[in-house]
CSV table of C-alpha atoms in Angstrom, one decimal:
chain,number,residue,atom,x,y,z
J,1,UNK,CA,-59.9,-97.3,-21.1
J,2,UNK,CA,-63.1,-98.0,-22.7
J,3,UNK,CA,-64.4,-95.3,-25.6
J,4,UNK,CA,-67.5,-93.7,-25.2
J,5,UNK,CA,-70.0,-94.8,-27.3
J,6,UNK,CA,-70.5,-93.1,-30.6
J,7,UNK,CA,-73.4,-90.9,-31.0
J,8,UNK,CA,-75.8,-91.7,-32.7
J,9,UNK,CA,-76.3,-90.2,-36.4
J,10,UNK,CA,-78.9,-88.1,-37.3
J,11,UNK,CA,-81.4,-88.1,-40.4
J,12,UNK,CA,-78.8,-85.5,-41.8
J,13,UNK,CA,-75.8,-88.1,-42.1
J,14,UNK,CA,-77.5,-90.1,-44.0
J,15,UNK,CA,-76.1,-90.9,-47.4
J,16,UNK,CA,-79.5,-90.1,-49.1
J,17,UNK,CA,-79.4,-87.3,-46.9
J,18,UNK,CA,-76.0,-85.8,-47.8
J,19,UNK,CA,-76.7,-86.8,-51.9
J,20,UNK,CA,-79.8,-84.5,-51.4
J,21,UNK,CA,-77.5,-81.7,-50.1
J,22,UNK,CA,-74.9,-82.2,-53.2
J,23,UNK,CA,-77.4,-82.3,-55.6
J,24,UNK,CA,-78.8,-79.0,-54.0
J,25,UNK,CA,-75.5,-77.4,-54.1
J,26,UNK,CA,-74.5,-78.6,-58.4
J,27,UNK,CA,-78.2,-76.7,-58.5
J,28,UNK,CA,-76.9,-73.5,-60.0
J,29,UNK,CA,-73.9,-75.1,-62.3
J,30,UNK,CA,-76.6,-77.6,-63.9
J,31,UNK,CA,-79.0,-74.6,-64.5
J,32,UNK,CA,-76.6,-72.9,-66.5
J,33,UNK,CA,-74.7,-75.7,-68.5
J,34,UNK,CA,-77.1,-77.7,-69.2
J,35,UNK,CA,-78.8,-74.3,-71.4
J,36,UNK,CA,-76.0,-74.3,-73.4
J,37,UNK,CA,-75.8,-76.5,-75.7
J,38,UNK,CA,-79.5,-75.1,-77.1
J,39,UNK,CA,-78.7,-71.4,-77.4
J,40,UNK,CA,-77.9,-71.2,-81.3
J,41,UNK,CA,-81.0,-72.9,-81.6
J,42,UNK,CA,-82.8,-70.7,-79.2
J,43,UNK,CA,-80.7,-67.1,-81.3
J,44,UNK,CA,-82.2,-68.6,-84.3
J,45,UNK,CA,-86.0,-69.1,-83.1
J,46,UNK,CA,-86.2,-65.8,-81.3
J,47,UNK,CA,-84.4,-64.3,-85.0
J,48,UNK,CA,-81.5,-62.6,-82.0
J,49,UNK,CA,-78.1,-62.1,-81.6
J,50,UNK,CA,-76.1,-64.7,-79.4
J,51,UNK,CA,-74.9,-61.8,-77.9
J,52,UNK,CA,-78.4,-61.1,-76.5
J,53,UNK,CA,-78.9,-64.6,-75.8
J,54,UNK,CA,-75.9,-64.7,-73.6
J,55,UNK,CA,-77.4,-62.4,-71.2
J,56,UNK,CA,-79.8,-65.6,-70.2
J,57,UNK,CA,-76.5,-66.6,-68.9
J,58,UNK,CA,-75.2,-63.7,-67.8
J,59,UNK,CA,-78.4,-62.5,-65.7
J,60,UNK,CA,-78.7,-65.8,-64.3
J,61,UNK,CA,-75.2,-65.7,-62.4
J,62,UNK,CA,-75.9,-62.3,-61.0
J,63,UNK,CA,-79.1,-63.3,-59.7
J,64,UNK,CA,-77.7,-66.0,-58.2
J,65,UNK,CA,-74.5,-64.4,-56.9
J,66,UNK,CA,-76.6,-61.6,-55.1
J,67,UNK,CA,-79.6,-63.8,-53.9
J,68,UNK,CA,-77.5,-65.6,-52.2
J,69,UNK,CA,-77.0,-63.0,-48.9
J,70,UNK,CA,-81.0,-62.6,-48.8
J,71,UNK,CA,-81.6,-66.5,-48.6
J,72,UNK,CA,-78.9,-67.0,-46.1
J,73,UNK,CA,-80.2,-64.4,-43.9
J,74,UNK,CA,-84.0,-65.7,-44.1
J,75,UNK,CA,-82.2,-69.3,-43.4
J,76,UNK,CA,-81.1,-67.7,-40.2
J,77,UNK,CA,-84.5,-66.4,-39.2
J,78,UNK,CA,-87.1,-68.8,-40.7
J,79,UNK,CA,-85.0,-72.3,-40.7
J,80,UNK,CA,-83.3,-74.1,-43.8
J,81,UNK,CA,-86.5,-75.5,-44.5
J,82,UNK,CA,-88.4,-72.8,-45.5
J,83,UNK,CA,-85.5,-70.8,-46.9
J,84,UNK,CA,-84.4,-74.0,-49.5
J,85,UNK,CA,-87.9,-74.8,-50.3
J,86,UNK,CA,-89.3,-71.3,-51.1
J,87,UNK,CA,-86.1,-70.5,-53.2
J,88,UNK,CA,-86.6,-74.2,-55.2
J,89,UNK,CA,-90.4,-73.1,-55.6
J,90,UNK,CA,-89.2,-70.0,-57.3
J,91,UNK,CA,-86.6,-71.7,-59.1
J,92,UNK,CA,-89.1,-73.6,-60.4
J,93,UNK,CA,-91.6,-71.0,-61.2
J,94,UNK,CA,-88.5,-69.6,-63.4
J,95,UNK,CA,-88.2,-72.2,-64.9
J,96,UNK,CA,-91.9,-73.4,-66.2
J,97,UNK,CA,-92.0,-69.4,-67.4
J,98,UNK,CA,-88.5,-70.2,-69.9
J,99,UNK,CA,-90.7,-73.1,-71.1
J,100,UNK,CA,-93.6,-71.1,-72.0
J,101,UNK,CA,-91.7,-68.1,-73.1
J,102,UNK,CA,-92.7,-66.4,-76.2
J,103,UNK,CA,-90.0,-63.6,-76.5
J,104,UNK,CA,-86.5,-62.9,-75.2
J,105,UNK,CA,-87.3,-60.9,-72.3
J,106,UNK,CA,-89.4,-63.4,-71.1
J,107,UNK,CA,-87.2,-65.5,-71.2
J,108,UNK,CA,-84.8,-63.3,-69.5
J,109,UNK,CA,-87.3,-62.7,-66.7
J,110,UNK,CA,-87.2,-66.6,-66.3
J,111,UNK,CA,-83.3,-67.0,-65.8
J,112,UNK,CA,-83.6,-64.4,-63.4
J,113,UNK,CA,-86.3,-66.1,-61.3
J,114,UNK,CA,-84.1,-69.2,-61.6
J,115,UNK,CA,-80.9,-67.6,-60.4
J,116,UNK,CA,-83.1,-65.6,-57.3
J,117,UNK,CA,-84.3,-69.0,-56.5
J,118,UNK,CA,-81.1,-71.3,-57.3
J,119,UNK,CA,-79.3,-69.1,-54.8
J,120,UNK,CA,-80.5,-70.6,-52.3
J,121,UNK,CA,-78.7,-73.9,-52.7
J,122,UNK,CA,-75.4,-73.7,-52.2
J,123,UNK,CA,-75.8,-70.9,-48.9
J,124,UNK,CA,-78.1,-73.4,-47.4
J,125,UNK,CA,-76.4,-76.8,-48.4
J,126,UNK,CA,-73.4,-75.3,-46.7
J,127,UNK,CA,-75.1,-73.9,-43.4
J,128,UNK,CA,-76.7,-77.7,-43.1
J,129,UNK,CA,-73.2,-79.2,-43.2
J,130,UNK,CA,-72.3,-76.4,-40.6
J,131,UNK,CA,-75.2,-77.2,-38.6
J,132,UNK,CA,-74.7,-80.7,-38.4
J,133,UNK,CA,-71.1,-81.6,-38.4
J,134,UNK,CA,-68.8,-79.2,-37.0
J,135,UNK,CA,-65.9,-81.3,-36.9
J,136,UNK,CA,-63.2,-83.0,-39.2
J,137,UNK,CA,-66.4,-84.6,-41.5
J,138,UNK,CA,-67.9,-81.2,-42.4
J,139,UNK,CA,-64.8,-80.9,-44.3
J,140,UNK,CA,-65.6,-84.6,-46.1
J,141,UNK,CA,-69.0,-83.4,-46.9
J,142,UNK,CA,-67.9,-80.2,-47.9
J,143,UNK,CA,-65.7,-82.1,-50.2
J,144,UNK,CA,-68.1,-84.0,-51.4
J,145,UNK,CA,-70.1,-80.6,-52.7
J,146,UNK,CA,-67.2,-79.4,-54.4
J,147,UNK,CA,-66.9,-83.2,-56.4
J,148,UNK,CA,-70.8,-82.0,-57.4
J,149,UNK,CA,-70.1,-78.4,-58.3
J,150,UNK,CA,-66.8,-79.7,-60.4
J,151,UNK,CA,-69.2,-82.9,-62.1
J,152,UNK,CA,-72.1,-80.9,-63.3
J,153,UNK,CA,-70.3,-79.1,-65.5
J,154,UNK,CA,-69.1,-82.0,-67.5
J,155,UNK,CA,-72.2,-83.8,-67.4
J,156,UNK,CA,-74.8,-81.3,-67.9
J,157,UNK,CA,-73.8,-80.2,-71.1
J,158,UNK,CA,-73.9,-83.9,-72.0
J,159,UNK,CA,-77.4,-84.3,-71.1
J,160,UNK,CA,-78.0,-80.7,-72.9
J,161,UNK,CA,-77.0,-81.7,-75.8
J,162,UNK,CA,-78.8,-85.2,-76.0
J,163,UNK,CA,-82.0,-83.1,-75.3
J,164,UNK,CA,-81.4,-80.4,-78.0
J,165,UNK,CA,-80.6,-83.1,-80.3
J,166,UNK,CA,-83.8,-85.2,-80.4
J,167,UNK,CA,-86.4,-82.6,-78.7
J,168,UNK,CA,-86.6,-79.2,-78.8
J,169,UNK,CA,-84.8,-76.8,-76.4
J,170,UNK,CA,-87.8,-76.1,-74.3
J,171,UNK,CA,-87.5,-79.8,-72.9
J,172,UNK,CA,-84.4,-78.2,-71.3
J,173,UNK,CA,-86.8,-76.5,-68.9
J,174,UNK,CA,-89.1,-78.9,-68.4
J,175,UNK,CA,-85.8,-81.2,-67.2
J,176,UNK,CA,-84.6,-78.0,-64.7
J,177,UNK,CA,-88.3,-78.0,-63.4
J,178,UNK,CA,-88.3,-81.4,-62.7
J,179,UNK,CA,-84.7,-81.4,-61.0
J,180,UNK,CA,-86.5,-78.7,-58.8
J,181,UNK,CA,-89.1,-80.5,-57.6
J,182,UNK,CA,-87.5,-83.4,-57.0
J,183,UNK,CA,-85.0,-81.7,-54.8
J,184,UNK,CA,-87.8,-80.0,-52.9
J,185,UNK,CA,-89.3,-83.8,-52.3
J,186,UNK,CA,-86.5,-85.5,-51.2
J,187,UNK,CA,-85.0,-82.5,-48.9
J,188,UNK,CA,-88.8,-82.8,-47.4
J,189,UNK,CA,-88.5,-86.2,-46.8
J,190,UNK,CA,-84.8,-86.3,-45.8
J,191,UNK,CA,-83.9,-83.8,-44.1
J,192,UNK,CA,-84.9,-82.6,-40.9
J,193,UNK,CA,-85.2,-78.6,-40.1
J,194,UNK,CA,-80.9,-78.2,-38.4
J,195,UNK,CA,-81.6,-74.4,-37.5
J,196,UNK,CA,-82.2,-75.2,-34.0
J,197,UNK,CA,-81.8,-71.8,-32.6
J,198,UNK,CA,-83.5,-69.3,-35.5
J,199,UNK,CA,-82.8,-65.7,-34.5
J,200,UNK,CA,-86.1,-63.9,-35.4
J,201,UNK,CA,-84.2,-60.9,-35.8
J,202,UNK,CA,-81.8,-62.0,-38.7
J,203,UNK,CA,-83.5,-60.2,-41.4
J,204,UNK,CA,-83.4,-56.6,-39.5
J,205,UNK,CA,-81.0,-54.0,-40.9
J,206,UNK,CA,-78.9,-54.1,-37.3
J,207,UNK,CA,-78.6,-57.2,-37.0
J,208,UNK,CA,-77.2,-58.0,-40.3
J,209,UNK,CA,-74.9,-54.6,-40.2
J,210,UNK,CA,-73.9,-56.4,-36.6
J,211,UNK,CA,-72.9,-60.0,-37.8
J,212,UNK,CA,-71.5,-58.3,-41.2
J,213,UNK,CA,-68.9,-56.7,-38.6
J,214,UNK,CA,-68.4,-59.9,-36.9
J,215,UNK,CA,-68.2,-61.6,-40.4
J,216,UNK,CA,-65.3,-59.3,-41.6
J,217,UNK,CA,-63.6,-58.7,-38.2
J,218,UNK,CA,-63.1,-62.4,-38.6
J,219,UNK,CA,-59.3,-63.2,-39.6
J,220,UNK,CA,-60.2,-66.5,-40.4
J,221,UNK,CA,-63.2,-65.6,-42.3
J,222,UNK,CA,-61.7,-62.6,-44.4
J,223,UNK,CA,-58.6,-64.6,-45.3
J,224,UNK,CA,-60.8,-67.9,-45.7
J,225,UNK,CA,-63.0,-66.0,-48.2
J,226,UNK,CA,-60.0,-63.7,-50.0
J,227,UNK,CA,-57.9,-66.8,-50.5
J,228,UNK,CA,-61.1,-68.6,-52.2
J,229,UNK,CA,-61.5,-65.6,-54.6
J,230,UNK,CA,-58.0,-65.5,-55.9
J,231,UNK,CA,-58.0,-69.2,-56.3
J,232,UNK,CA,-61.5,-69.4,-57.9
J,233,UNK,CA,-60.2,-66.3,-60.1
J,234,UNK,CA,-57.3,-68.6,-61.4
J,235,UNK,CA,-60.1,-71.0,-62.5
J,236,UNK,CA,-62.2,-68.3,-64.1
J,237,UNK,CA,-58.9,-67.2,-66.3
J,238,UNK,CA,-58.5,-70.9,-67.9
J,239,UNK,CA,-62.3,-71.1,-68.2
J,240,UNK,CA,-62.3,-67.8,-70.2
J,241,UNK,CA,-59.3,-67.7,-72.2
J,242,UNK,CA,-58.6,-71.6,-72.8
J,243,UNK,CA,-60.7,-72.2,-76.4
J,244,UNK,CA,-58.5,-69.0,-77.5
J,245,UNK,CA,-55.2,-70.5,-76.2
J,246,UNK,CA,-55.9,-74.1,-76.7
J,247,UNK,CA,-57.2,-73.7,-80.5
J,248,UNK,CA,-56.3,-70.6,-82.0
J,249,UNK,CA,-52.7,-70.4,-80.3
J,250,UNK,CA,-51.8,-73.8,-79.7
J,251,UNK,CA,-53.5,-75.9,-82.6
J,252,UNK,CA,-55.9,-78.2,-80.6
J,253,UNK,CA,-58.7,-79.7,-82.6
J,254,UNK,CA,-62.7,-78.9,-80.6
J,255,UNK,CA,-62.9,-82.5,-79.7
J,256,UNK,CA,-59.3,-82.4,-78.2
J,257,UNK,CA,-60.0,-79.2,-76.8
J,258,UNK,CA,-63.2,-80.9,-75.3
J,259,UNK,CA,-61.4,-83.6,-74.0
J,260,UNK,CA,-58.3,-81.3,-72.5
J,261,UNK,CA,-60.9,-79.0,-70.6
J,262,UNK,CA,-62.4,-81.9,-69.4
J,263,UNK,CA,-59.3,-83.3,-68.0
J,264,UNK,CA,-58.4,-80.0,-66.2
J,265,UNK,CA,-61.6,-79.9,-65.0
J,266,UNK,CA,-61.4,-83.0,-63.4
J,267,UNK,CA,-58.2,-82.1,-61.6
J,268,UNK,CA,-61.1,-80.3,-59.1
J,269,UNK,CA,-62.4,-83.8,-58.2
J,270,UNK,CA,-59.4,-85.0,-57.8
J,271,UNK,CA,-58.0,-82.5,-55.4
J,272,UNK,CA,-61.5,-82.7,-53.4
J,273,UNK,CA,-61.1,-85.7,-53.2
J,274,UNK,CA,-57.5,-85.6,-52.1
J,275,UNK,CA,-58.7,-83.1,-49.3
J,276,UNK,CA,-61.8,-85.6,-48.1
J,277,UNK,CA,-59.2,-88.2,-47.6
J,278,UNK,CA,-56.5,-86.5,-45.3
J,279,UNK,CA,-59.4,-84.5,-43.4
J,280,UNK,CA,-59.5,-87.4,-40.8
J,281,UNK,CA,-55.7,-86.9,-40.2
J,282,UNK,CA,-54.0,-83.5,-41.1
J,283,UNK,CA,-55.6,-80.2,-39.8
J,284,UNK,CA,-57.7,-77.9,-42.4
J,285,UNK,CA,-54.5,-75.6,-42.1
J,286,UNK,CA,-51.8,-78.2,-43.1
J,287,UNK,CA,-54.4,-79.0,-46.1
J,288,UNK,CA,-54.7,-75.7,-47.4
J,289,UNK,CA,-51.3,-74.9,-47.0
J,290,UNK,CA,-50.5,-77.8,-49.7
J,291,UNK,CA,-53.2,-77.2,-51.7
J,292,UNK,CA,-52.2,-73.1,-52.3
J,293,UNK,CA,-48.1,-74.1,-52.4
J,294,UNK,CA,-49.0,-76.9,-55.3
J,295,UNK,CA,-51.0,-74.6,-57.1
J,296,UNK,CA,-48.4,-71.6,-56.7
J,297,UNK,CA,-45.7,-74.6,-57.9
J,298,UNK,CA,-47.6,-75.6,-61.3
J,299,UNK,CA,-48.3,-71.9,-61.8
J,300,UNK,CA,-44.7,-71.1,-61.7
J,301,UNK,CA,-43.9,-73.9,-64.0
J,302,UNK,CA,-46.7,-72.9,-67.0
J,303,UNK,CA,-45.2,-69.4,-66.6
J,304,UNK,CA,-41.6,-70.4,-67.0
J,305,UNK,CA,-42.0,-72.7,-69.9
J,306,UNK,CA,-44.3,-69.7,-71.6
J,307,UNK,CA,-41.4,-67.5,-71.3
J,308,UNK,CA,-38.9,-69.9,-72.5
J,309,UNK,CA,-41.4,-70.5,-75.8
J,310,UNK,CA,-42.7,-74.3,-74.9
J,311,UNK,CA,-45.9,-73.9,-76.6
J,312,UNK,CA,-47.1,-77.1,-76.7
J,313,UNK,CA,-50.7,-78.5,-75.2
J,314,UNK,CA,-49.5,-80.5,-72.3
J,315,UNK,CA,-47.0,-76.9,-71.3
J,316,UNK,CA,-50.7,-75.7,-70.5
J,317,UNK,CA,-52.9,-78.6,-69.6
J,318,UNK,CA,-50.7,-80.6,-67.0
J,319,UNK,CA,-50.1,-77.7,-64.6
J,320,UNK,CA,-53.3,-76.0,-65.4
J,321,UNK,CA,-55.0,-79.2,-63.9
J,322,UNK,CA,-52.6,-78.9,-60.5
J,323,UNK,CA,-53.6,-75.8,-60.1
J,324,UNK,CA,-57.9,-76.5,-60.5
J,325,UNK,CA,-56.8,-79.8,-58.0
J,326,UNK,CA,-55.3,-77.2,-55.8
J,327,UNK,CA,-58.5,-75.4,-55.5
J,328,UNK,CA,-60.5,-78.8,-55.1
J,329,UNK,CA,-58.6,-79.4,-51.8
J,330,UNK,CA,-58.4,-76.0,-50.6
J,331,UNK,CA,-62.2,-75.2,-50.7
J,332,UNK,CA,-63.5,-77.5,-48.3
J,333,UNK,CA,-61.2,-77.3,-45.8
J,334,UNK,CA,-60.9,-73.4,-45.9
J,335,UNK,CA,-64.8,-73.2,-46.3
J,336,UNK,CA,-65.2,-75.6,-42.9
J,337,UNK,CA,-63.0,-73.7,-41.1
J,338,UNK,CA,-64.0,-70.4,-41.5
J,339,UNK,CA,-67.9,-71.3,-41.2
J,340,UNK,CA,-67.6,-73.1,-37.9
J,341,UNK,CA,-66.5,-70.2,-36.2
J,342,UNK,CA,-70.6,-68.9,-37.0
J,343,UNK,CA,-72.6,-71.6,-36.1
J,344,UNK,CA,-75.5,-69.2,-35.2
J,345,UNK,CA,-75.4,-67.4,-38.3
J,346,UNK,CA,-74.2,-70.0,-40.5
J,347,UNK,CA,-76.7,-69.2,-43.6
J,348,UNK,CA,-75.2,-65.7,-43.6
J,349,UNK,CA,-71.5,-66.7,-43.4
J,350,UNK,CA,-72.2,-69.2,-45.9
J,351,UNK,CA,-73.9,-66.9,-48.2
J,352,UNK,CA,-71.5,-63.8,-47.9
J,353,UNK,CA,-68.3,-66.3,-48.3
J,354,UNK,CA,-70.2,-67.2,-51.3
J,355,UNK,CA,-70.9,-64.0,-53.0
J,356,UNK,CA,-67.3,-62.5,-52.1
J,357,UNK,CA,-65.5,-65.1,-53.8
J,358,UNK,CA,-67.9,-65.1,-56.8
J,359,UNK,CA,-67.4,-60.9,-57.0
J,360,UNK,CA,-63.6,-61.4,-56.2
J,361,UNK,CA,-62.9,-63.8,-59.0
J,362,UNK,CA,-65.3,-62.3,-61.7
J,363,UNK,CA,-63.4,-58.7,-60.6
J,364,UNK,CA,-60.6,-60.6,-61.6
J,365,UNK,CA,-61.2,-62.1,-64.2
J,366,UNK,CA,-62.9,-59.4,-66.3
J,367,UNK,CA,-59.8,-57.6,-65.6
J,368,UNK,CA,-58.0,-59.6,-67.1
J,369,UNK,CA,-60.0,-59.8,-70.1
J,370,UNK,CA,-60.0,-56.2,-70.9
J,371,UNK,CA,-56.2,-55.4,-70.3
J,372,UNK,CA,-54.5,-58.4,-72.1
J,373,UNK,CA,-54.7,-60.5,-75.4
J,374,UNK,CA,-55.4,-64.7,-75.2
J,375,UNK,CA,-52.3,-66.2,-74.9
J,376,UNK,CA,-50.5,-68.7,-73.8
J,377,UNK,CA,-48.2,-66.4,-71.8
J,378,UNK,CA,-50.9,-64.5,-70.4
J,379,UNK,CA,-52.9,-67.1,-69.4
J,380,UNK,CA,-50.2,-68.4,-67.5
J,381,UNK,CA,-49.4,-64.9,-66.0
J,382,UNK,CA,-53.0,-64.4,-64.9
J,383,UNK,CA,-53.3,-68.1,-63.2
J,384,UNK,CA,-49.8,-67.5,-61.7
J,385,UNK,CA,-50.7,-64.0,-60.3
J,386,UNK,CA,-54.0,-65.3,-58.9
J,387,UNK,CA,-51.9,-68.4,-57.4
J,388,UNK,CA,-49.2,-66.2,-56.1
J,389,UNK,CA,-51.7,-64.1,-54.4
J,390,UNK,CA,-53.6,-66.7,-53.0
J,391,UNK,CA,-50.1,-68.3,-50.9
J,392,UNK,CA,-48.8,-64.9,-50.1
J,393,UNK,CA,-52.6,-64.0,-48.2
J,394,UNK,CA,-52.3,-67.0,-46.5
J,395,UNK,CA,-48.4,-67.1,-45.4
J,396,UNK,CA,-48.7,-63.4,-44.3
J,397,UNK,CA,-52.5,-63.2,-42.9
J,398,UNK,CA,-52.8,-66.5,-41.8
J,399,UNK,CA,-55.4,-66.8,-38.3
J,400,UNK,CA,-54.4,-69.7,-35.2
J,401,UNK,CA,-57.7,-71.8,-36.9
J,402,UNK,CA,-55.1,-72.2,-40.4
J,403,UNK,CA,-52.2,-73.4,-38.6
J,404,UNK,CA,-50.4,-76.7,-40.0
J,405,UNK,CA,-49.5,-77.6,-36.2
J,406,UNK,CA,-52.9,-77.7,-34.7
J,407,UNK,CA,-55.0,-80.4,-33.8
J,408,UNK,CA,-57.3,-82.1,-36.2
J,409,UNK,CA,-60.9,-80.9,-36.0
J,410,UNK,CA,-62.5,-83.7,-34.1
J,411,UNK,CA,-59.8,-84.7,-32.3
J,412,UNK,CA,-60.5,-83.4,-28.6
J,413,UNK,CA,-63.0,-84.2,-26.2
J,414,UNK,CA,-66.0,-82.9,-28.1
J,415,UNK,CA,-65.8,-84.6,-30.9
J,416,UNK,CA,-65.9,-88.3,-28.4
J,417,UNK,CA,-69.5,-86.8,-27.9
J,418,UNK,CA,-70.7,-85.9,-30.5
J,419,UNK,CA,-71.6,-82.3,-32.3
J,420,UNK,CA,-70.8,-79.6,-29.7
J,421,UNK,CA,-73.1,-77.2,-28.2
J,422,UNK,CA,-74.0,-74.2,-30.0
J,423,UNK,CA,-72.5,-70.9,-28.6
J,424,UNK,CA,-75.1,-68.8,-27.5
J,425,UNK,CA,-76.1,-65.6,-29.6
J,426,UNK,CA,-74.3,-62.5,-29.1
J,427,UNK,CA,-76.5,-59.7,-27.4
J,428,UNK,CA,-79.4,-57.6,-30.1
């Protein structure tokens, strides 16, 4: 029997295209570690505490956390367009005020511009994947977002540092202004507007306390986004604790240290990359079932050999990078899953997944921080709690979409044509 012919691709599946929407997505982890590297230089000019300092980080991420569910709304309403293009303009605008800033809290006032703007990337990078795909390669792109968000934290601090080390730390600005722009052109000239249906309602207060109900009546949503925030709150313990374990505890040298976060790190690309591969042939469900059990398996086996006194670097490193590769694979496959069930409201569902595994894991992990000492026991206690958690939400709570027996995504008659129909909108 002869195949249909394949559709054809749109501006959106374009390689340039889809490195646009990666490079939109690292947006927020490039903003904040490429800045890092130049704050002792920036405490010293400014004659003020790194403490104080560190709420230009701080500010940022709650900015960005919380801007988030207003940009994916507006997405919704107005088109990605718009949305992404007004929030790059203010990230921008953010940014050329840190360059010009004569005091701290202007300065401050700039990060938070930047993270009000910068929210915008990941909610709408996500909905475009939603709008266009909706089948087994959303979860490849997907993938492909989570490789970025994992890679600009190893580079950027690179590039930081170069900067800080033959210019001045206001050239760090003047590099995030540029990134901005040059998003904002190449999304322009790339990408097409994918909201083909905006709902000119989206922004009013009962139709966002409607599809909020819908969002979190949603089995597959609530246990998509839970299981996210316990697994991104694993990563969140290593990041916080892991100079305190790895030098103080453990004897590890900064450059080894360096070298051993890096490697953990990676373990995120890794699993992603894991995930983009066996998208085309296991079902999301099958995927994240692996991806939570492995991580729950390399918990279990830092935890044991801390309680049987192995204090040695690789006790911590090896499983601590299963774990991370875990989350790599689990995120795009969980995140494409849960999303496609909202294709009418994807900047929302992208948006709210987004903040509630952000607030989860930073709950978490500040937790954490306040009730135990650095350790290489109770690191490996807080990353095997959070992995524990994670499997037992999805064994006990998981929805038809997350079975390991279902069909592929792509697999039946719609995907032979192309990008299904979108459902129509439920009733105002």
């Amino acid at each position: 029997m002869a195949q249909p012919p394949a559709a054809p691709r749109s501006r959106v599946e374009r390689p340039a295209a889809t490195a646009v929407l990666v490079g939109i997505a690292a947006l927020a982890p490039i903003a904040v570690d490429v800045f890092l590297p130049s704050m002792p230089a920036m405490a010293r000019e400014f004659d003020t505490s790194t403490g104080t300092l560190s709420l230009a980080v701080t500010l940022f991420i709650f900015a960005f956390a919380g801007a988030q569910l207003f940009w994916g709304s507006f997405s919704d309403r107005a088109g990605r367009r718009p949305a992404l293009l007004a929030g790059l303009a203010l990230f921008v605008a953010g940014s050329l005020l840190c360059l010009a800033a004569p005091t701290i809290p202007v300065l401050l006032a700039g990060r938070v511009l930047q993270g009000l703007g910068g929210g915008a990337g990941p909610a709408i990078a996500n909905a475009v994947v939603i709008d266009t795909y909706r089948r087994e390669r959303a979860i490849g792109i997907l993938a492909l977002i989570t490789l970025s968000i994992a890679l600009a934290p190893m580079i950027a601090p690179v590039f930081g540092g170069l900067i800080q080390e033959y210019a001045t730390w206001r050239v760090v600005f003047v590099l995030q202004a540029a990134v901005g722009v040059a998003l904002a052109a190449a999304f322009l000239a790339l990408l097409p507007e994918t909201n083909r249906a905006p709902d000119p309602s989206a922004l009013a207060l009962s139709r966002q306390a409607a599809n909020y109900r819908r969002l979190f009546r949603s089995r597959t949503f609530v246990t998509a986004a839970l299981l996210m925030g316990l697994l991104f709150a694993g990563q969140l313990i290593f990041i916080s604790t892991s100079s305190f374990v790895l030098v103080d505890d453990l004897g590890a040298s900064p450059l080894v240290f360096g070298l051993s976060f890096g490697f953990v790190s990676f373990g995120i690309m890794a699993g992603a990359t894991a995930c983009r591969r066996l998208s085309t042939r296991w079902p999301p469900g099958r995927i994240v079932l692996l991806a939570a059990a492995m991580g729950w398996a390399a918990a279990a086996v830092m935890m044991a050999l801390a309680l049987l006194g192995v204090e040695a670097l690789p006790a911590t490193v090896l499983p601590a990078f299963v774990i991370l590769a875990g989350n790599g694979m689990a995120r795009p496959a969980a995140t494409a899953t849960a999303l496609a069930d909202f294709p009418e409201m994807a900047g929302l569902a992208s948006a709210v997944m987004g903040f509630t595994q952000m607030a989860l894991a930073s709950t978490a992990s500040i937790a954490f921080s306040a009730a135990v000492q650095p350790g290489p026991a109770t690191l490996a206690g807080g990353m095997a709690a959070a992995s524990t958690a994670a499997l037992g939400l999805f064994l006990l709570a998981r929805p038809p979409a997350f079975s390991p027996r279902s069909p592929a995504p792509g697999t039946g008659a719609a995907a032979a044509t192309g990008t299904p129909a979108r459902p129509s909108r439920p009733p105002h």
